[in-house]
Structure formats: structure tokens, C-alpha cells
Amino acid sequence: LVIYGDEPWEPYDRVRLSALLTGKESLQSIQNRLQVPEKASVRQFHNCAVVNIDRTNHRVIDVQGRSQRYSKLVLAVGSKSHIPQIPGIHELDGIYRFRDMSDAERLIARTTRSRYTLVLGGGLLGIEAARGLCRSGTAVTIVEHSERLMAAQLDNYAAELIKTHVQKQGIKVITGNSVKTLLGKTAVKGVLLRDGQALLCDTLVVATGIRANIELARKAGLPVGRGIKVNEYLQTADKNIYAIGECVEYKGNTYGLVKPSLDQADVLAAYMSGSDAVYMGSTATSRLKVVEESVFSAGNIGQNVAPTSLKKMVWKNDDDKQYRKILFRHNRIVGAIGIGPWQDNSRLQEAIEKERRIGFWQQLRFKYTGSLWSGDAVNNVASWPENTYVCNCKSVTKGDLSVAMEAGCKTVEALAGKTGASTVCGSCKPLLANLVGGEILKAESGSKWLMVSSIMGSVLSLIFFAYPGLPFNVSVTDVWRWDILWRNETIKQISGFSLLSLSVMISAISIRKRVKRVSSGSFSAWRLFHVISGIVILGVLVAHTGFRMGVELNFWLMLSFVVLVIFGSLSSLLVAYQHKLDNPMSRKTKSLMLWGHILLLWPLPSLVIFHVIKTYWY
Ligand SMILES: Cc1cc2nc3c(=O)[nH]c(=O)nc-3n(C[C@H](O)[C@H](O)[C@H](O)COP(=O)(O)OP(=O)(O)OC[C@H]3O[C@@H](n4cnc5c(N)ncnc54)[C@H](O)[C@@H]3O)c2cc1C
């Protein structure tokens, strides 16, 4: 294996250049040395660009004129910064790019002298560069020609949230405008914007996108478009020359993110070692921290498609600062945008890649909670499908982690060392921790009480079905005249209205669940209160009915109430036992029971109203 690299450095993690700029990482910490088996034969040439490919003789010629034979050649030459056509941009001093380590070093050196920095381009890279630079006391302004920041990844609302974050860092943002002319004779002194505005600037950072490095391939006569054209085996028109990464164009698409490049590298490595691997394209997914805010964007976010062709659902939190949007085509999820923490990220990515069907209940859950999956299903990584990506940056799936765990990796560090997961942005570390500690699930607090109350609830409810009803007294001389409970109008009204008020009180749990401002007390305590109150209600119901189901309207009222209690009791029984029964089956049953419980609640108010009217009418 012979590796040529144009840069003077050993391989490093380009994604972490932003952190290098902000001073959070050092040169050493972002190094990403090649890891190969001991016996592998590897030669690396750094600072040594390949300048020609001699396809006839299967040789590459490097910048020093040396020639190297190849049997297979892989082009992974990436991209370069796109420099827009502005007069003077190539001649004046003070103009910078942000693509590689040398650019980052130059920018770091420049920050000490710069007073006014202008970042041209409000994409991810421009924002990251601006954030890195504003820390050194220079006044930073971003100029973005489209109407919003990160236009490729975000919609208007999400972009506004990010803009607010960026502005809070002291960065000025100008959108819908661009640089027309540069001012200055030898060095840039300012810029004139399209709308006539003049801005002072001694440093201009150009972050206006990338262009694939296609020149080498073009010179060699290989077909190129926006990138080097490849087929599903990542093969160019020459069967001995392959291409992967940002320099590639597959079915008209080019990608500017790490994950597609790693997908391609995986497929190519498998194909070259004799497997039947094929590349089918990648979903553009960004899971990033932008100015300390989590940003998620994946798949089709509604750009370049007719607005009516996609169904959209939006969720915002109380102060409208967390924003989540999902897009469907025929109830299949095709894209999503999220600002702020979103625990669904990993599963969402898998669902979008597979265009999974999202059922009515999941959509309803999203509408009210902002999550497509229950907290349990999302938080328990062990239950995720094997092909779900846990580490987006390194394309590590839950399946890869399971294999590593079987091979003896029992800590986050060991998993990271073996699979590379969490070694790039680190945002998946909690998920790894969840996986290695997944077996030790703690019991819910108060679970014993929950269990006892749930069993009591189920048994009492079943008695209503199995038992024909407490008999009325046969003689007025009986000592215990219990039938007075059902015969005396006043007592019947007391038990009836007690039932009504207790039922209103018990619904307090749904307030705790849905109204975020009501957050006092743990949810477990509220749930226990709810279940115990349910038992009290059942007791009062026995007093009100004597275990009789009644007929006609009364029967339907009793039926829906008693079945509702059975569903509720079974679901809380499963909650009480979830630390022992943690498997997909029990989680699914629990969620079904809970939904049944909630659904049966709906007809109750009208049935109760009719019951009360009927009682007083007759
Ligand atoms: C600051 C920054 C932050 C980023 N953040 C993210 C992020 O958060 N998430 C994300 O998904 N992506 C991010 N990206 C994009 C990501 O870095 C790229 O998608 C990824 O590096 C592409 O990998 P690649 O191997 O195709 O190309 P590159 O990483 O560009 O590697 C190509 C290498 O080939 C060398 N080369 C070029 N021509 C020749 C030649 N003729 N001979 C020899 N060598 C040559 C180049 O010098 C370069 O070193 C970021 C990029 C930057 C610059």
C-alpha cells in the first residue's frame, strides 16, 4: 500500500480543525495516525502530490517526478475551497481560506493582528470559522448571500434560531447580501456589499463552499462532472482506478460530509477484498454542534421540491427555542431538522435512510412530545436495530459495537479504541456509556407500591366481570344493611360525585406529563399517586355499584371504565418490573397498554354526562 498526501502533515481529523481554531484542540490531539496491522506493507509520502496518472503503463507520477507502479489506484483527493469571482480576491493580502491545517495555522496567527474580520459564507464552515475568530477580540461579521444561515441544512425557523445563537456570541450576521468589491491596494481594507453598504475589514475569510478536486482525473481522461464519476463499485471509467470521498460524483450527487466518504471507503474496501459490496448512495446527514447548539439535519428537508409533495410536522418546546421538524412522503419519513438536543437523532437517521413508515400513533406522539419513539426505546441503545448508526462521524453501527462487545470491549474507552466510535465529535459518548452499562437497569422508585397497586387494580376490575354483583339484603332486620349504599338516593349521589371529582383529580398526571411548566415532584411519584388514586376510585365504584356492570348506557360506561383500569394496571405492572423484563416485547406491550388506557379515556366524559342526565331525568 503506497499513500500519497499533498499536505505536509500525517493524517489528521479535518472535522476538528474548527476546535483547533477555537483553542479547544491541539495539533497533537487532532492527529489521526493510520492504523494498520503490524505486518502490512505501507509506505507513506507526505507533502508529495501526485501530478499525473499514466493509465497505459499503470503508473502515477509525483510532484518530484518519481514514478510508482500501481495495480489498483484509489483517488481520495477531496475538495478545495471555492473562491468566488471578486476582483482582487487572489491578489490582496488578508484573504484566507479554511480548509486544511495550514489554513487553520495561518488564521490562528492572523487573529492576534486582526481588528475587523469578515467571513464570507454563512454555511457550517463560515459559522465555525467566525466563532473561532471572534474569541480573539476581533470584530467578526458573517455575510451570507442567501436569505438564511446554513441554507443547505436548515429551514427559515431553524436558521433564525441559529442566527440568534451566533449573534449572542457577538458575531454580526448579514444575510441576503454579498461582497461586490474589495477595498484596498495591497491588503484588504474593507468591502463594498451588493446593496452599497461599506464594511471595514482587514481579514477576509472565504467560506463559500467547496469544489471537488477533479483536475488529476480529468488530465488522465477519466469522466468528470461536479466530481469524479463512479459506478456502484466506486469504479471510474478505468476498471483499475477507483474514487471515494468528497471528490466523487455518484449518480449526479456529490457529498461534503464525512459519513458518505466513510460509507464509500467501507464499500470499496469490501469490494477490493472480494466481497459483493455495492454503494447505493448516502443520505446527507449533519449531526453537529454549531456555536455550542446541537443541530441535526438529515435527508430531504424540502428544498427543490414542490411544497405540497411532502407532509411536514413541527414540534417546538415552551419557549420556542427547541425546534424539531420531520418530513414525510406517503407516511414514510424522508427528512428531519432539529435545533437543540434531540434524543431521537440516531434512530431518525436510520429511519430516514431506510425511509421507514411512521405510523399514526408515532406521528401523534411526535406532535405532543417531539419524539417519534418512547423514551425507553430511544434511551436503551441495546434495543436499537443492528444497522442503526450510533456514531455518525465514524459510521459505527449498533451491530459493530455489539461485535466489539462480544470481543471483550466493556468500557466506553475500549469500544472507542476498537471501533473509533465517539473519537470525532464525541456526541455519541453517552450512547456508548448506555450500551456498556445497559444491563444494569435500576428499578423505578416506589416500584413495590406500584406493583401491589397494579395487581389490586387488575383483580378488582376482573371481579366486575366475573362476579354478578353484591346481593341486596333480603331482610330489613339484617345487622349489616350494605344495600343502603345503592338504595339511598343521597348516599348514591355522594358516591357518584366523589367518583367524578376523584376522576378529575387523577387526571393530574396528564398535566404533569404534557405541561412542561408543571415539573414539581418526580414523574415516578406522580405515577404512583395516579395508580393509588385509581384503587381508591375502584373502591368508591364498588360502593356505588356493588360490582354490578348495569345495563345499556350504564353497562357501556362501566365497560369502558373497567377495561381502562385493566390496561392502566397492566402497563404500570410492566413499569414496576421493567428492570427485570427489559426486552423489546415487554416494552412494546407496555406501550400498547398505555395507549389503550389513554384511548379508553376519550369516551368516558360523554358517557358520564349522559349517565348523570339520565339519572336526574328519570
Ligand atoms: C473545518 C472543517 C470542519 C468540518 N466539519 C465537518 C463536520 O462537522 N461534519 C462532517 O461530516 N464534515 C465536516 N467537514 C467536511 C469533512 O472534513 C470532509 O467531508 C472530509 O474531510 C472529506 O474527506 P476526503 O478524504 O474525501 O477529503 P479530504 O479530507 O479533503 O482529504 C483529501 C486529501 O487529499 C489530498 N490531495 C489532494 N490532491 C492530491 C494529490 N493530487 N495528490 C496527493 N494528495 C492529494 C488533500 O491535500 C487532502 O489532504 C468539515 C470540513 C472542514 C474543513
XYZ file of C-alpha atoms and ligand atoms in Angstrom:
671
model
C 0.000 0.000 0.000
C 1.500 3.301 -1.053
C -0.128 6.506 0.172
C 0.449 9.948 -1.292
C -0.676 13.070 0.530
C -0.433 16.618 -0.694
C -0.248 18.087 2.827
C 2.943 18.201 4.906
C 1.215 16.526 7.848
C 0.486 12.986 8.790
C -3.267 12.250 8.593
C -5.355 14.378 10.957
C -9.034 14.846 11.662
C -10.209 17.663 9.418
C -13.555 18.000 11.235
C -11.733 19.040 14.397
C -9.953 21.940 12.698
C -12.786 24.157 13.940
C -11.960 23.106 17.504
C -8.281 23.795 16.795
C -9.245 27.312 15.774
C -11.191 27.884 18.979
C -8.254 26.572 21.011
C -10.136 23.528 22.287
C -7.858 21.083 20.466
C -4.141 20.998 19.792
C -2.147 19.788 16.801
C -1.423 16.538 18.622
C -4.971 15.860 19.717
C -6.395 16.031 16.207
C -3.826 13.708 14.680
C -5.369 10.594 13.243
C -2.480 8.268 12.507
C -3.018 5.402 10.106
C -3.696 2.179 11.967
C -2.675 -0.913 10.028
C -1.798 -4.475 11.006
C 1.872 -4.910 12.023
C 2.849 -6.976 9.027
C 1.179 -4.713 6.472
C 3.485 -3.201 3.912
C 2.738 0.523 3.891
C 4.731 3.430 2.527
C 3.530 6.981 3.072
C 4.640 10.079 1.204
C 3.528 13.380 2.710
C 3.854 16.771 1.071
C 4.024 14.807 -2.141
C 1.160 15.382 -4.586
C 0.507 13.010 -7.441
C 0.523 15.151 -10.548
C -0.083 12.661 -13.336
C -1.644 9.289 -13.945
C -0.215 7.197 -16.750
C -3.138 4.830 -17.320
C -1.464 2.959 -20.154
C 1.505 1.861 -18.059
C -0.360 1.802 -14.727
C 1.914 4.376 -13.114
C 1.476 7.577 -11.093
C 3.992 10.413 -11.246
C 4.500 12.511 -8.116
C 5.446 16.175 -7.811
C 9.125 15.251 -7.513
C 8.991 13.377 -10.812
C 9.133 9.900 -9.266
C 7.050 7.199 -10.873
C 5.193 4.460 -8.978
C 3.502 1.419 -10.489
C 0.007 0.531 -9.348
C -2.289 -2.394 -9.888
C -5.244 -0.562 -8.325
C -5.405 3.184 -7.796
C -7.811 4.906 -5.367
C -8.356 8.634 -5.731
C -9.371 10.157 -2.396
C -8.263 13.667 -3.213
C -11.116 15.551 -1.505
C -12.061 19.123 -2.335
C -10.686 22.603 -2.238
C -12.269 25.849 -1.103
C -14.335 27.578 -3.728
C -13.135 31.140 -4.245
C -15.830 33.390 -5.776
C -15.087 35.767 -8.645
C -14.474 39.060 -6.836
C -11.892 41.419 -8.340
C -8.679 41.409 -6.243
C -9.503 38.299 -4.248
C -6.390 36.473 -5.497
C -4.066 39.481 -5.266
C -4.744 41.276 -1.984
C -3.207 40.328 1.354
C -5.501 39.458 4.222
C -7.617 36.897 2.318
C -7.851 33.454 3.945
C -9.469 30.082 3.336
C -10.451 27.471 5.916
C -9.940 24.014 4.562
C -6.803 22.409 5.932
C -4.290 22.539 8.735
C -2.155 25.187 7.014
C -5.221 27.425 6.633
C -6.063 26.934 10.320
C -2.489 27.784 11.352
C -2.468 30.898 9.195
C -5.783 32.018 10.664
C -4.609 31.417 14.229
C -1.508 33.515 13.547
C -3.628 36.245 11.962
C -6.115 36.590 14.832
C -3.618 38.465 17.014
C -3.374 41.304 14.461
C -6.868 41.402 13.051
C -9.320 44.107 14.128
C -12.193 43.570 11.692
C -12.774 40.132 10.256
C -15.343 39.413 7.621
C -16.390 35.850 6.965
C -17.828 35.363 3.528
C -20.347 32.499 3.645
C -22.829 31.587 6.363
C -22.648 27.834 5.998
C -21.388 25.480 8.671
C -17.761 26.262 7.917
C -18.254 30.038 7.879
C -20.082 29.969 11.222
C -17.422 27.743 12.784
C -14.633 29.968 11.472
C -16.442 33.079 12.772
C -16.864 31.529 16.196
C -13.194 30.561 16.362
C -12.058 34.020 15.333
C -14.362 36.147 17.496
C -12.724 34.758 20.627
C -9.552 36.661 19.942
C -11.102 40.110 20.234
C -11.575 40.865 16.555
C -14.980 42.182 15.450
C -16.452 39.450 13.257
C -19.188 39.793 10.650
C -20.673 36.992 8.559
C -22.001 37.901 5.125
C -24.249 35.269 3.560
C -25.747 35.697 0.110
C -28.860 33.572 0.682
C -31.639 34.720 2.989
C -30.644 32.438 5.880
C -27.665 30.793 7.540
C -26.858 27.131 6.757
C -29.314 27.266 3.872
C -28.452 23.746 2.700
C -29.269 22.145 6.043
C -31.923 24.322 7.704
C -35.297 25.902 7.045
C -36.129 29.516 7.895
C -37.172 28.940 11.507
C -34.189 26.750 12.390
C -31.833 29.185 10.660
C -33.289 32.078 12.695
C -32.598 30.160 15.931
C -29.001 29.567 14.872
C -28.663 33.212 13.853
C -29.758 34.264 17.342
C -27.146 31.932 18.861
C -24.455 33.270 16.584
C -25.369 36.872 17.393
C -25.248 36.105 21.114
C -21.566 35.261 20.633
C -21.027 38.847 19.499
C -20.907 37.979 15.789
C -22.749 40.282 13.390
C -24.776 38.499 10.727
C -25.800 39.950 7.367
C -27.928 37.707 5.157
C -29.291 38.226 1.661
C -26.225 40.232 0.687
C -22.799 39.604 -0.811
C -19.445 41.244 -1.445
C -19.288 43.201 -4.687
C -15.864 44.803 -4.435
C -12.822 44.566 -2.195
C -11.297 47.827 -0.987
C -7.534 48.298 -0.547
C -4.414 48.478 -2.729
C -2.097 45.749 -1.439
C -4.057 44.436 1.502
C -7.790 44.264 2.005
C -9.067 47.302 3.946
C -12.780 46.852 3.544
C -15.561 45.576 1.317
C -18.425 47.060 -0.598
C -21.598 44.998 -0.392
C -24.123 44.492 -3.187
C -26.592 46.885 -1.514
C -23.952 49.661 -1.384
C -23.025 49.192 2.288
C -19.285 49.544 3.026
C -17.696 47.470 5.815
C -14.285 47.822 7.391
C -12.257 44.626 7.218
C -8.576 43.747 7.477
C -9.145 39.979 7.256
C -11.497 38.214 4.862
C -12.167 34.518 5.385
C -13.670 32.877 2.328
C -16.017 30.042 3.261
C -18.235 29.926 0.211
C -18.335 26.206 -0.356
C -16.091 23.584 -1.865
C -15.255 22.195 -5.285
C -14.167 18.594 -5.787
C -10.548 18.056 -6.869
C -11.173 16.677 -10.338
C -8.183 18.028 -12.272
C -5.952 14.964 -11.832
C -8.722 12.637 -13.069
C -9.644 14.975 -15.915
C -5.998 15.132 -17.057
C -5.968 11.331 -17.072
C -9.009 11.314 -19.360
C -11.469 9.988 -16.767
C -15.086 11.242 -16.979
C -15.780 14.063 -14.504
C -18.738 16.288 -13.732
C -19.027 18.071 -10.397
C -16.854 15.209 -9.146
C -15.042 12.163 -10.492
C -17.771 9.924 -11.893
C -18.002 6.463 -10.333
C -20.329 3.465 -10.514
C -21.802 1.446 -7.637
C -18.395 -0.199 -7.039
C -16.778 3.253 -6.750
C -15.021 2.451 -10.002
C -14.219 5.171 -12.519
C -14.360 4.550 -16.260
C -10.990 2.797 -15.835
C -11.587 -0.519 -14.064
C -8.293 -0.209 -12.134
C -8.982 3.289 -10.855
C -11.459 3.987 -8.065
C -12.504 7.160 -6.291
C -14.019 7.840 -2.867
C -14.844 10.805 -0.660
C -15.659 14.392 -1.455
C -14.040 14.170 -4.902
C -16.684 11.667 -6.081
C -19.835 12.121 -8.104
C -22.239 9.201 -7.837
C -25.497 9.344 -9.793
C -25.189 13.116 -10.051
C -24.615 13.605 -6.299
C -21.525 14.885 -4.554
C -21.198 14.858 -0.768
C -19.427 17.319 1.521
C -19.603 15.348 4.749
C -17.597 12.668 6.492
C -20.164 9.921 6.659
C -20.751 9.420 2.927
C -16.969 9.289 2.454
C -16.674 6.590 5.105
C -19.630 4.673 3.606
C -17.783 4.675 0.300
C -14.480 3.658 1.896
C -16.239 0.723 3.575
C -17.812 -0.448 0.329
C -14.582 -0.104 -1.603
C -12.514 -1.959 0.995
C -15.065 -4.783 0.987
C -15.275 -4.877 -2.802
C -11.495 -4.939 -3.207
C -11.198 -7.775 -0.736
C -13.594 -9.856 -2.791
C -16.988 -9.192 -1.163
C -20.052 -8.421 -3.175
C -20.403 -4.907 -1.750
C -22.148 -2.141 -3.672
C -22.595 1.542 -2.946
C -26.159 2.829 -3.219
C -25.622 6.492 -2.299
C -25.748 8.160 1.109
C -28.253 10.319 2.928
C -26.795 13.718 3.671
C -26.866 13.872 7.454
C -25.347 16.510 9.686
C -25.251 15.995 13.409
C -23.233 18.900 14.635
C -22.639 21.390 17.340
C -22.925 24.871 15.890
C -21.899 27.593 18.329
C -22.498 25.100 21.157
C -26.012 24.346 19.934
C -26.934 20.857 18.683
C -28.038 20.868 15.093
C -29.468 17.885 13.257
C -30.341 17.831 9.600
C -30.900 14.736 7.526
C -32.299 13.716 4.188
C -34.812 15.713 2.192
C -35.535 18.928 4.072
C -37.989 20.192 1.495
C -35.621 22.111 -0.754
C -36.016 21.870 -4.514
C -39.341 20.020 -4.199
C -42.907 21.259 -4.562
C -44.136 22.319 -1.081
C -47.175 20.042 -1.396
C -45.204 16.889 -2.190
C -44.070 16.449 1.409
C -46.081 16.374 4.618
C -44.448 18.309 7.471
C -44.844 18.086 11.225
C -43.270 20.581 13.612
C -42.719 20.488 17.346
C -41.402 23.370 19.485
C -40.811 23.500 23.217
C -42.486 26.042 25.501
C -40.090 28.906 24.854
C -39.893 28.034 21.118
C -36.122 27.578 21.352
C -36.080 23.864 20.689
C -37.331 23.076 17.237
C -37.967 19.764 15.512
C -39.412 19.137 12.107
C -39.994 15.887 10.264
C -40.925 15.451 6.635
C -42.878 12.547 5.162
C -43.759 11.275 1.750
C -46.757 8.902 1.885
C -46.181 8.440 5.636
C -42.562 7.420 5.065
C -40.040 9.640 6.771
C -37.669 11.298 4.300
C -36.065 14.144 6.223
C -35.732 15.954 9.542
C -34.347 19.126 11.083
C -33.669 19.650 14.778
C -32.264 22.508 16.841
C -31.390 21.678 20.436
C -30.860 18.259 21.991
C -32.933 15.523 20.350
C -32.638 12.026 21.681
C -34.173 10.528 18.508
C -31.147 11.532 16.353
C -29.574 8.139 15.814
C -32.798 6.269 15.191
C -34.048 9.075 12.983
C -31.019 8.801 10.773
C -31.571 5.092 10.267
C -35.292 5.632 9.687
C -34.623 8.341 7.090
C -32.015 6.234 5.303
C -34.474 3.356 5.066
C -37.469 5.698 4.507
C -39.322 3.863 7.245
C -43.084 4.105 7.590
C -44.133 6.223 10.584
C -47.498 5.131 11.953
C -50.357 7.358 13.085
C -49.553 6.882 16.784
C -45.905 7.711 16.310
C -46.905 10.883 14.491
C -49.284 11.726 17.315
C -46.522 11.119 19.852
C -44.259 13.466 17.889
C -46.942 16.134 17.806
C -47.214 16.208 21.592
C -43.749 15.186 22.787
C -41.367 15.979 19.935
C -40.246 12.344 19.902
C -41.158 9.586 17.487
C -40.112 6.860 19.886
C -40.803 6.376 23.550
C -38.021 7.487 25.894
C -37.303 3.868 26.797
C -36.850 2.756 23.206
C -34.597 5.692 22.409
C -32.507 5.642 25.563
C -31.836 1.945 25.569
C -29.226 1.559 22.837
C -29.192 -2.211 23.334
C -32.706 -2.362 21.864
C -31.834 -0.481 18.660
C -31.764 -2.290 15.307
C -28.266 -3.565 14.467
C -27.859 -1.307 11.432
C -28.649 1.935 13.324
C -25.720 4.335 13.396
C -24.582 5.101 16.912
C -21.550 7.104 15.825
C -22.392 9.156 12.808
C -18.926 10.587 12.301
C -17.219 7.196 12.098
C -20.173 5.272 10.652
C -20.228 2.845 13.568
C -23.479 0.923 13.863
C -25.049 -0.701 16.882
C -24.080 -4.029 15.210
C -20.365 -3.027 15.046
C -20.489 -2.148 18.741
C -22.162 -5.457 19.606
C -19.363 -7.334 17.809
C -16.758 -5.283 19.706
C -18.533 -6.021 22.987
C -18.564 -9.718 22.220
C -14.823 -9.440 21.582
C -14.409 -8.182 25.148
C -14.809 -4.374 24.992
C -16.651 -3.496 28.164
C -15.897 0.198 28.610
C -16.530 3.324 26.561
C -12.787 3.708 26.022
C -12.391 0.123 24.840
C -15.306 0.490 22.419
C -13.870 3.781 21.168
C -10.439 2.204 20.685
C -11.810 -0.807 18.823
C -14.430 0.848 16.613
C -13.453 4.526 16.529
C -16.927 5.484 17.803
C -17.024 8.772 19.763
C -13.498 9.744 18.698
C -14.574 12.559 16.367
C -17.211 14.915 17.779
C -17.799 12.812 20.906
C -21.548 13.465 20.972
C -22.298 9.716 21.000
C -20.281 9.031 24.177
C -23.447 8.876 26.356
C -24.853 6.282 23.944
C -21.736 4.118 24.317
C -21.973 4.519 28.076
C -25.601 3.430 27.874
C -24.604 0.372 25.849
C -21.856 -0.834 28.159
C -23.929 -0.141 31.230
C -27.157 -1.184 29.541
C -27.561 -4.370 31.539
C -27.691 -2.592 34.892
C -31.153 -1.096 34.816
C -32.419 0.355 38.071
C -35.860 -0.351 39.442
C -38.333 2.593 39.362
C -38.549 4.319 42.733
C -41.650 3.079 44.590
C -41.860 0.097 42.242
C -43.052 -2.228 45.037
C -46.043 0.000 45.758
C -46.661 0.325 42.085
C -46.682 -3.442 41.714
C -49.078 -4.018 44.666
C -51.464 -1.289 43.478
C -51.414 -2.575 39.903
C -52.236 -6.124 40.971
C -55.058 -4.831 43.210
C -56.399 -2.742 40.333
C -56.390 -5.685 37.907
C -58.001 -8.079 40.407
C -60.742 -5.612 41.425
C -61.517 -4.873 37.781
C -61.732 -8.549 36.872
C -64.193 -9.130 39.742
C -66.558 -6.718 37.973
C -66.686 -9.130 35.038
C -66.619 -12.401 36.931
C -68.958 -11.586 39.806
C -72.682 -10.965 39.216
C -72.783 -8.232 41.911
C -73.162 -7.998 45.684
C -76.645 -9.226 46.674
C -79.210 -6.843 48.135
C -80.239 -7.529 51.737
C -83.208 -9.870 51.960
C -84.469 -8.706 55.369
C -84.736 -5.290 56.999
C -83.639 -6.985 60.232
C -80.125 -7.723 58.869
C -77.410 -6.143 61.031
C -75.290 -5.045 58.059
C -77.576 -3.157 55.697
C -74.930 -2.647 52.959
C -77.572 -2.278 50.261
C -78.330 1.143 51.670
C -75.352 2.237 49.582
C -77.343 1.641 46.388
C -80.834 2.280 47.664
C -80.367 5.585 49.437
C -80.504 8.473 46.934
C -78.265 10.792 48.952
C -75.548 8.169 49.541
C -75.658 7.222 45.871
C -75.202 10.874 44.919
C -72.293 11.243 47.343
C -70.503 8.191 45.919
C -71.304 9.279 42.356
C -69.952 12.815 42.746
C -66.973 11.511 44.714
C -66.199 9.302 41.723
C -66.458 12.291 39.430
C -64.159 14.523 41.466
C -61.635 11.754 42.089
C -61.538 11.058 38.351
C -60.808 14.713 37.622
C -58.070 14.683 40.276
C -56.467 11.517 38.923
C -56.094 13.076 35.509
C -53.500 15.406 37.084
C -50.833 13.016 35.813
C -51.540 14.035 32.257
C -50.944 17.678 33.256
C -47.577 16.691 34.741
C -46.771 14.817 31.542
C -47.826 17.385 28.980
C -47.463 20.810 30.582
C -43.755 21.351 30.931
C -44.144 24.179 33.452
C -45.672 21.704 35.907
C -42.487 19.909 36.832
C -42.559 19.669 40.606
C -42.075 16.178 42.034
C -40.634 13.235 40.165
C -42.726 11.621 37.481
C -42.480 8.279 39.346
C -44.139 9.884 42.394
C -46.948 11.287 40.240
C -47.445 7.914 38.603
C -47.675 6.168 41.982
C -50.181 8.784 43.139
C -52.184 8.147 39.953
C -52.250 4.357 40.434
C -53.138 4.510 44.145
C -55.892 7.031 43.413
C -57.156 4.555 40.810
C -57.543 1.939 43.538
C -59.440 4.418 45.719
C -61.752 5.155 42.765
C -62.355 1.441 42.258
C -63.275 1.173 45.962
C -65.780 4.028 45.614
C -67.091 2.432 42.407
C -67.773 -0.786 44.326
C -69.692 1.294 46.872
C -71.600 2.993 44.045
C -72.437 -0.136 42.033
C -71.898 -3.185 44.248
C -69.763 -4.785 41.469
C -72.744 -4.591 39.075
C -71.988 -3.731 35.467
C -75.506 -2.376 34.849
C -77.352 -2.376 31.538
C -77.467 -0.251 28.382
C -75.742 3.112 28.880
C -74.543 2.169 32.384
C -73.052 -1.030 31.009
C -71.014 0.835 28.359
C -69.862 3.342 30.936
C -68.769 0.554 33.288
C -67.204 -1.454 30.477
C -65.028 1.364 29.218
C -64.018 2.350 32.746
C -63.161 -1.160 33.919
C -61.218 -2.052 30.751
C -59.399 1.281 31.057
C -58.356 0.338 34.590
C -57.173 -3.095 33.429
C -55.000 -1.547 30.699
C -53.614 1.027 33.122
C -52.892 -1.567 35.810
C -51.081 -3.867 33.385
C -48.975 -1.055 31.993
C -47.918 0.110 35.466
C -47.201 -3.510 36.410
C -44.784 -3.651 33.480
C -43.222 -0.366 34.596
C -42.712 -1.836 38.060
C -40.972 -4.855 36.526
C -39.151 -3.155 33.660
C -35.710 -3.513 35.267
C -36.149 -7.284 35.144
C -38.125 -7.632 31.934
C -36.181 -5.236 29.740
C -36.805 -6.651 26.287
C -38.483 -5.277 23.151
C -41.570 -7.455 23.699
C -42.275 -6.118 27.202
C -41.606 -2.531 26.108
C -43.991 -2.910 23.186
C -46.682 -4.476 25.390
C -46.273 -1.696 27.944
C -46.645 0.962 25.312
C -49.727 -0.788 23.819
C -51.334 -0.998 27.261
C -50.657 2.655 27.883
C -52.151 3.686 24.567
C -55.218 1.509 25.274
C -55.550 3.192 28.670
C -55.392 6.652 27.113
C -57.763 5.786 24.239
C -60.450 4.413 26.507
C -60.386 7.658 28.419
C -61.871 9.545 25.493
C -65.492 8.265 25.530
C -65.717 8.485 29.331
C -66.633 12.185 29.774
C -69.623 11.951 27.387
C -70.765 8.651 28.882
C -70.579 10.163 32.377
C -72.530 13.266 31.292
C -75.296 11.088 29.784
C -75.287 8.928 32.909
C -75.796 11.975 35.167
C -78.505 13.475 32.908
C -80.289 10.148 32.683
C -80.166 9.661 36.479
C -81.721 13.041 37.237
C -84.170 12.910 34.314
C -85.692 9.656 35.403
C -13.132 22.949 9.219
C -13.990 21.822 8.707
C -14.990 21.291 9.507
C -15.766 20.241 9.044
N -16.729 19.744 9.858
C -17.452 18.688 9.446
C -18.421 18.105 10.298
O -18.650 18.567 11.426
N -19.096 17.010 9.861
C -18.863 16.478 8.624
O -19.478 15.475 8.275
N -17.951 17.028 7.783
C -17.247 18.111 8.155
N -16.311 18.648 7.315
C -16.112 18.043 5.985
C -15.142 16.867 6.082
O -13.943 17.262 6.651
C -14.904 16.269 4.713
O -16.150 15.809 4.229
C -13.932 15.103 4.705
O -12.696 15.517 5.222
C -13.766 14.566 3.282
O -12.796 13.580 3.285
P -11.964 13.238 1.966
O -10.990 12.180 2.342
O -12.846 12.975 0.829
O -11.184 14.583 1.586
P -10.107 15.382 2.394
O -10.300 15.281 3.845
O -10.095 16.753 1.799
O -8.744 14.658 2.049
C -8.178 14.722 0.756
C -6.673 14.789 0.874
O -6.115 14.545 -0.402
C -5.027 15.437 -0.612
N -4.789 15.583 -2.059
C -5.497 16.316 -2.956
N -4.986 16.181 -4.179
C -3.927 15.366 -4.074
C -2.976 14.843 -4.989
N -3.017 15.139 -6.283
N -2.011 14.044 -4.528
C -1.948 13.715 -3.226
N -2.809 14.175 -2.302
C -3.791 14.982 -2.731
C -5.507 16.713 0.053
O -4.399 17.545 0.359
C -6.179 16.157 1.300
O -5.265 16.015 2.345
C -15.532 19.712 7.738
C -14.534 20.250 6.927
C -13.761 21.294 7.398
C -12.694 21.871 6.509
